[in-house]
Coordinates of C-alpha atoms in Angstrom, one line a residue:
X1 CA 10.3 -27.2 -19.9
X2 CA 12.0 -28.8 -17.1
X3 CA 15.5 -29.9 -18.1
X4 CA 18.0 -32.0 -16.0
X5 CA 21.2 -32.2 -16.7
X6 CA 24.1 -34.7 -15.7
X7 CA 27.6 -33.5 -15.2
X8 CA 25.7 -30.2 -14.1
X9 CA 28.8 -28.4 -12.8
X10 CA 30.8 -28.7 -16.2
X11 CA 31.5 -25.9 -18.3
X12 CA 29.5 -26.5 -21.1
X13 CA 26.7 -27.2 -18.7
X14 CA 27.0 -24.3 -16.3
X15 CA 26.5 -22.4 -19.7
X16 CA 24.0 -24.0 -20.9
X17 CA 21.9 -23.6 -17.1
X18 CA 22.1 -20.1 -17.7
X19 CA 20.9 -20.0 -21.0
X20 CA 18.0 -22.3 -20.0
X21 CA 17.1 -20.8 -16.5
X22 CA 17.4 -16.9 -18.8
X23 CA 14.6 -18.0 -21.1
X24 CA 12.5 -19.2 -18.2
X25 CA 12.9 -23.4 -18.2
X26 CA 13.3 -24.9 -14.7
X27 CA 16.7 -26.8 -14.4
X28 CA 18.4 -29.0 -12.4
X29 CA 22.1 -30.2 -12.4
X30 CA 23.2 -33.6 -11.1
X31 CA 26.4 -32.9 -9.2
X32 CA 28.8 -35.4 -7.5
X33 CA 30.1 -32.6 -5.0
X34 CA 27.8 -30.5 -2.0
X35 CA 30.8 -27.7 -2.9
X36 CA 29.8 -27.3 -6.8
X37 CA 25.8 -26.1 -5.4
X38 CA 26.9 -22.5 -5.2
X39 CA 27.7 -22.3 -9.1
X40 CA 24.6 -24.3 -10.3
X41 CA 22.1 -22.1 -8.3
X42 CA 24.7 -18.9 -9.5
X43 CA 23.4 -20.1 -13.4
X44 CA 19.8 -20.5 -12.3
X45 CA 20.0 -24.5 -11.7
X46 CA 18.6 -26.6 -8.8
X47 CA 21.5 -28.8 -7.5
X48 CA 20.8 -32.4 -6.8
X49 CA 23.8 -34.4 -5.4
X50 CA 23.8 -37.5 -6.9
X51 CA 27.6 -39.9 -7.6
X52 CA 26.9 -41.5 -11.1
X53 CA 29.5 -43.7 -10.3
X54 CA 27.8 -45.1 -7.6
X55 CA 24.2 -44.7 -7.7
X56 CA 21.3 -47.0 -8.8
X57 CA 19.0 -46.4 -11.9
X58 CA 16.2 -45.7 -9.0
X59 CA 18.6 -43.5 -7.5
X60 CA 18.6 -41.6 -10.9
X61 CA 15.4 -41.6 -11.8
X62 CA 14.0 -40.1 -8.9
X63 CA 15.7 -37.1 -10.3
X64 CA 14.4 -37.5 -13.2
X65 CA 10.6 -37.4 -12.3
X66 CA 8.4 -34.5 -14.3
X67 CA 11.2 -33.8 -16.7
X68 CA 10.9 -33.0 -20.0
X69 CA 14.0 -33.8 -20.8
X70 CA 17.6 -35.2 -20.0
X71 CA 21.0 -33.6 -21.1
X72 CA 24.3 -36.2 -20.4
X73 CA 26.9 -33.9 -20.7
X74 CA 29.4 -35.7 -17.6
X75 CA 32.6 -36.4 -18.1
X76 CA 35.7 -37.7 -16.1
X77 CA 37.7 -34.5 -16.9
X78 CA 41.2 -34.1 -17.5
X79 CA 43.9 -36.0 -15.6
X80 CA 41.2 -38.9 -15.2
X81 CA 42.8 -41.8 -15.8
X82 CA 41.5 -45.2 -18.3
X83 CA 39.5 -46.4 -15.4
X84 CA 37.3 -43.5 -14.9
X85 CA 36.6 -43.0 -18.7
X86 CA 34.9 -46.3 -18.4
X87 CA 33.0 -45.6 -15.5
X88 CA 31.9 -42.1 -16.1
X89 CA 31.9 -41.4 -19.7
X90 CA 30.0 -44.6 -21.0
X91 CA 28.9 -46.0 -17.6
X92 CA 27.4 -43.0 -16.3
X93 CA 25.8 -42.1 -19.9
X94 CA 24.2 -45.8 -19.9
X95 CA 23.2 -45.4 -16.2
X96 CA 21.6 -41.8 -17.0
X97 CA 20.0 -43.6 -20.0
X98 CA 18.6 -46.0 -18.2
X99 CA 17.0 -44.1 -15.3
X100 CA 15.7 -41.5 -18.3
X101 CA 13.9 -44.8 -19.8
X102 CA 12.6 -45.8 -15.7
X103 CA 11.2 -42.4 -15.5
X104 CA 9.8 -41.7 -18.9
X105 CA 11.7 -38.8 -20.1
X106 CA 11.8 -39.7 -24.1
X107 CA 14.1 -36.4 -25.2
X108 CA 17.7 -37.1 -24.7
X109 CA 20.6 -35.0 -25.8
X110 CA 24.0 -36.3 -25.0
X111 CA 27.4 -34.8 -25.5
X112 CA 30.0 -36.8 -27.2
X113 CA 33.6 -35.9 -29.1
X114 CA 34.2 -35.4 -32.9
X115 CA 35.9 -38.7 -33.1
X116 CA 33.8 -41.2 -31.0
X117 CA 32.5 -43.7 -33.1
X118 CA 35.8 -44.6 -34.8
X119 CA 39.0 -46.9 -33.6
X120 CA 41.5 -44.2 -32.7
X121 CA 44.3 -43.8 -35.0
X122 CA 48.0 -45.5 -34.0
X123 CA 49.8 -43.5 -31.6
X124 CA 46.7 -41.5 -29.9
X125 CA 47.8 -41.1 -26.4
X126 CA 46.3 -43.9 -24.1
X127 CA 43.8 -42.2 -22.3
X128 CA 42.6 -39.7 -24.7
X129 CA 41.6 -43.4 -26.6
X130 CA 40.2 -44.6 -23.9
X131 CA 38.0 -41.9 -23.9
X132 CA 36.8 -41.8 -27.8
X133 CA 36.2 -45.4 -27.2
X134 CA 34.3 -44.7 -23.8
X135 CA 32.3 -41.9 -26.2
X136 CA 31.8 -44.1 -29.1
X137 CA 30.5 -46.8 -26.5
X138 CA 28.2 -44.6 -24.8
X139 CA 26.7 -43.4 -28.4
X140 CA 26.2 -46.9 -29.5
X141 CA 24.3 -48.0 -26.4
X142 CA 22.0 -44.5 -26.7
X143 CA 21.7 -44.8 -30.0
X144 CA 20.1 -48.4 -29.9
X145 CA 17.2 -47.2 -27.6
X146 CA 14.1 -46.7 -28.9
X147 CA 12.7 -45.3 -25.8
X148 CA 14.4 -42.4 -26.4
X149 CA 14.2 -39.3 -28.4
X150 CA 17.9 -39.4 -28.7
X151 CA 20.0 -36.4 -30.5
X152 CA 24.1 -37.1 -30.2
X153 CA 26.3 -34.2 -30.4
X154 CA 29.7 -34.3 -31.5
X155 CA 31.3 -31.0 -31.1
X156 CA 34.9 -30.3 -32.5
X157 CA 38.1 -28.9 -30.4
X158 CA 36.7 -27.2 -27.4
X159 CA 38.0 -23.4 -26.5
X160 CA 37.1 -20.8 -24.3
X161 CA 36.5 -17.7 -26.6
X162 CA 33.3 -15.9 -26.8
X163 CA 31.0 -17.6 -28.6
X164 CA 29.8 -16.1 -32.1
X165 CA 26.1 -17.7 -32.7
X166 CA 28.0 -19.0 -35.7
X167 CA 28.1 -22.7 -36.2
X168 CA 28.4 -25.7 -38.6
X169 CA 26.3 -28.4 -38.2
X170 CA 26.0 -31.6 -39.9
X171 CA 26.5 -35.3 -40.0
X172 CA 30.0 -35.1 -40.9
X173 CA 31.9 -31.6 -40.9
X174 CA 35.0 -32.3 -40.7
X175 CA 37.9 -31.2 -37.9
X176 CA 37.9 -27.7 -35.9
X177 CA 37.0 -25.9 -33.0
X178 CA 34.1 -24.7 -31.2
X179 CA 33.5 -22.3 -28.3
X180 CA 31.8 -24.1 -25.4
X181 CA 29.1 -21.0 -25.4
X182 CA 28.4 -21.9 -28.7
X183 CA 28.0 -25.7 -27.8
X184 CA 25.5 -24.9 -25.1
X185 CA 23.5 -22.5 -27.5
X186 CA 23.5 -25.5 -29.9
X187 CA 22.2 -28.0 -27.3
X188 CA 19.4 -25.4 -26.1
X189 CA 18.3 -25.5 -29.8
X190 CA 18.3 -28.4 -30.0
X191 CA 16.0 -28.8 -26.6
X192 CA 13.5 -27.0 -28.7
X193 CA 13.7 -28.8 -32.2
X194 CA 12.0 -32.5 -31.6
X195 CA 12.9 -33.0 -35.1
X196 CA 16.9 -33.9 -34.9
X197 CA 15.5 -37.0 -32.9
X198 CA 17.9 -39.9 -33.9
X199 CA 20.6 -38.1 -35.5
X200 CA 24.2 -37.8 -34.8
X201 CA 25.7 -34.2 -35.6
X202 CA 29.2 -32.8 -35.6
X203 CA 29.6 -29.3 -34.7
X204 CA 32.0 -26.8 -35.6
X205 CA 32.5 -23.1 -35.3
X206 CA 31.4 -22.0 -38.6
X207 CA 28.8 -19.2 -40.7
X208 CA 25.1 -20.3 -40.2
X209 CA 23.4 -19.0 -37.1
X210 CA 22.8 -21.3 -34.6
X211 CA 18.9 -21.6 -34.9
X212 CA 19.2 -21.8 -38.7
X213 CA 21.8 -24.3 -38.3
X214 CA 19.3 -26.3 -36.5
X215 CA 16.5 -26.3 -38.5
X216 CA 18.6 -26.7 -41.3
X217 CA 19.7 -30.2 -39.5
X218 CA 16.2 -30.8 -38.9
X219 CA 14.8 -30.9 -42.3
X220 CA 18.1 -32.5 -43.2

């Protein structure tokens, strides 16, 4: 398959380049710095400079051209303020969604937060509610298109640690943790299961290997 994916210099989407680029897909990252190259074609990705914040839905789509399918995993990071929650993580998902639509790319995974969907509760710092809302936006607007093969993922706390293959998966699983290698073995799954089209899953580290896991949601 070819695979492009926005946010391409992220961590959970450096991962997931190497895991797709090892199993022999072509991908490409979209990247807002020249700098950030270097790493994508490290992990086997062709980077394409492209400002999400800025560019057109043409811009995008061009991009987008011969894919099989689009992964929105951009975000505005840590120490971004309210603004750029807005701008990135529903405006860019919308403006990613969009250009998917122009191009014809149906399959459409997008990484969201375990609480997106839901008012944040009283006294969630500012911006970190900002960005659930941003989230929960962004997942609404995707979730209404039915040009796309959409699949939302909601992973739980991210860390660091090696990932285990082990995973819980499931409409609603309640609140943990999850290793970002385990996130991007999730979302390359999911790449190759057509059948979690239109469903929103939570992910948490957890017991069931991550292609069982998935097929499990599946048939769900």
């Amino acid at each position: 398959m070819r695979i492009v994916i926005a946010g391409g210099h992220g961590q959970i989407a450096l991962r997931l380049e190497r895991l797709l680029s090892a199993r022999g897909d072509e991908v490409a990252g979209i990247i807002r710095k020249p700098e950030q190259a270097g790493d994508l074609l490290a992990a086997g990705a062709e980077p394409v400079v492209c400002d999400l914040e800025s560019a057109s839905v043409d811009d995008v789509a061009k991009h987008l051209e011969a894919a099989d399918a689009a992964v929105f995993a951009a975000g505005a990071g840590p120490g971004s303020g309210v603004a750029r929650k807005e701008t990135v993580d529903r405006g860019a998902s919308v403006l990613f969604a969009d250009a998917a639509e122009r191009a014809g790319v149906r399959r459409f995974l997008t990484v969201s937060a375990m609480g997106a969907g839901h008012e944040p509760p009283p006294g969630t710092d500012p911006v970190f509610a900002a960005y659930l809302r941003a989230k929960g936006a962004a997942d609404d607007d995707v979730r209404a298109r039915g040009a796309l093969d959409w699949t939302v993922l909601r992973p739980g706390r991210l860390t660091d640690d090696p990932g285990t293959g082990l995973v819980r998966l499931a409409e609603h699983t309640g609140r943990d943790e999850v290793t970002r290698d385990d996130v991007a073995a999730v979302l390359a799954a999911l790449l190759d299961e057509p059948r979690t089209a239109g469903r929103t899953l939570e992910l948490l580290g957890g017991t069931v290997p991550v292609t069982e896991a998935v097929r499990a949601a599946a048939d769900g």
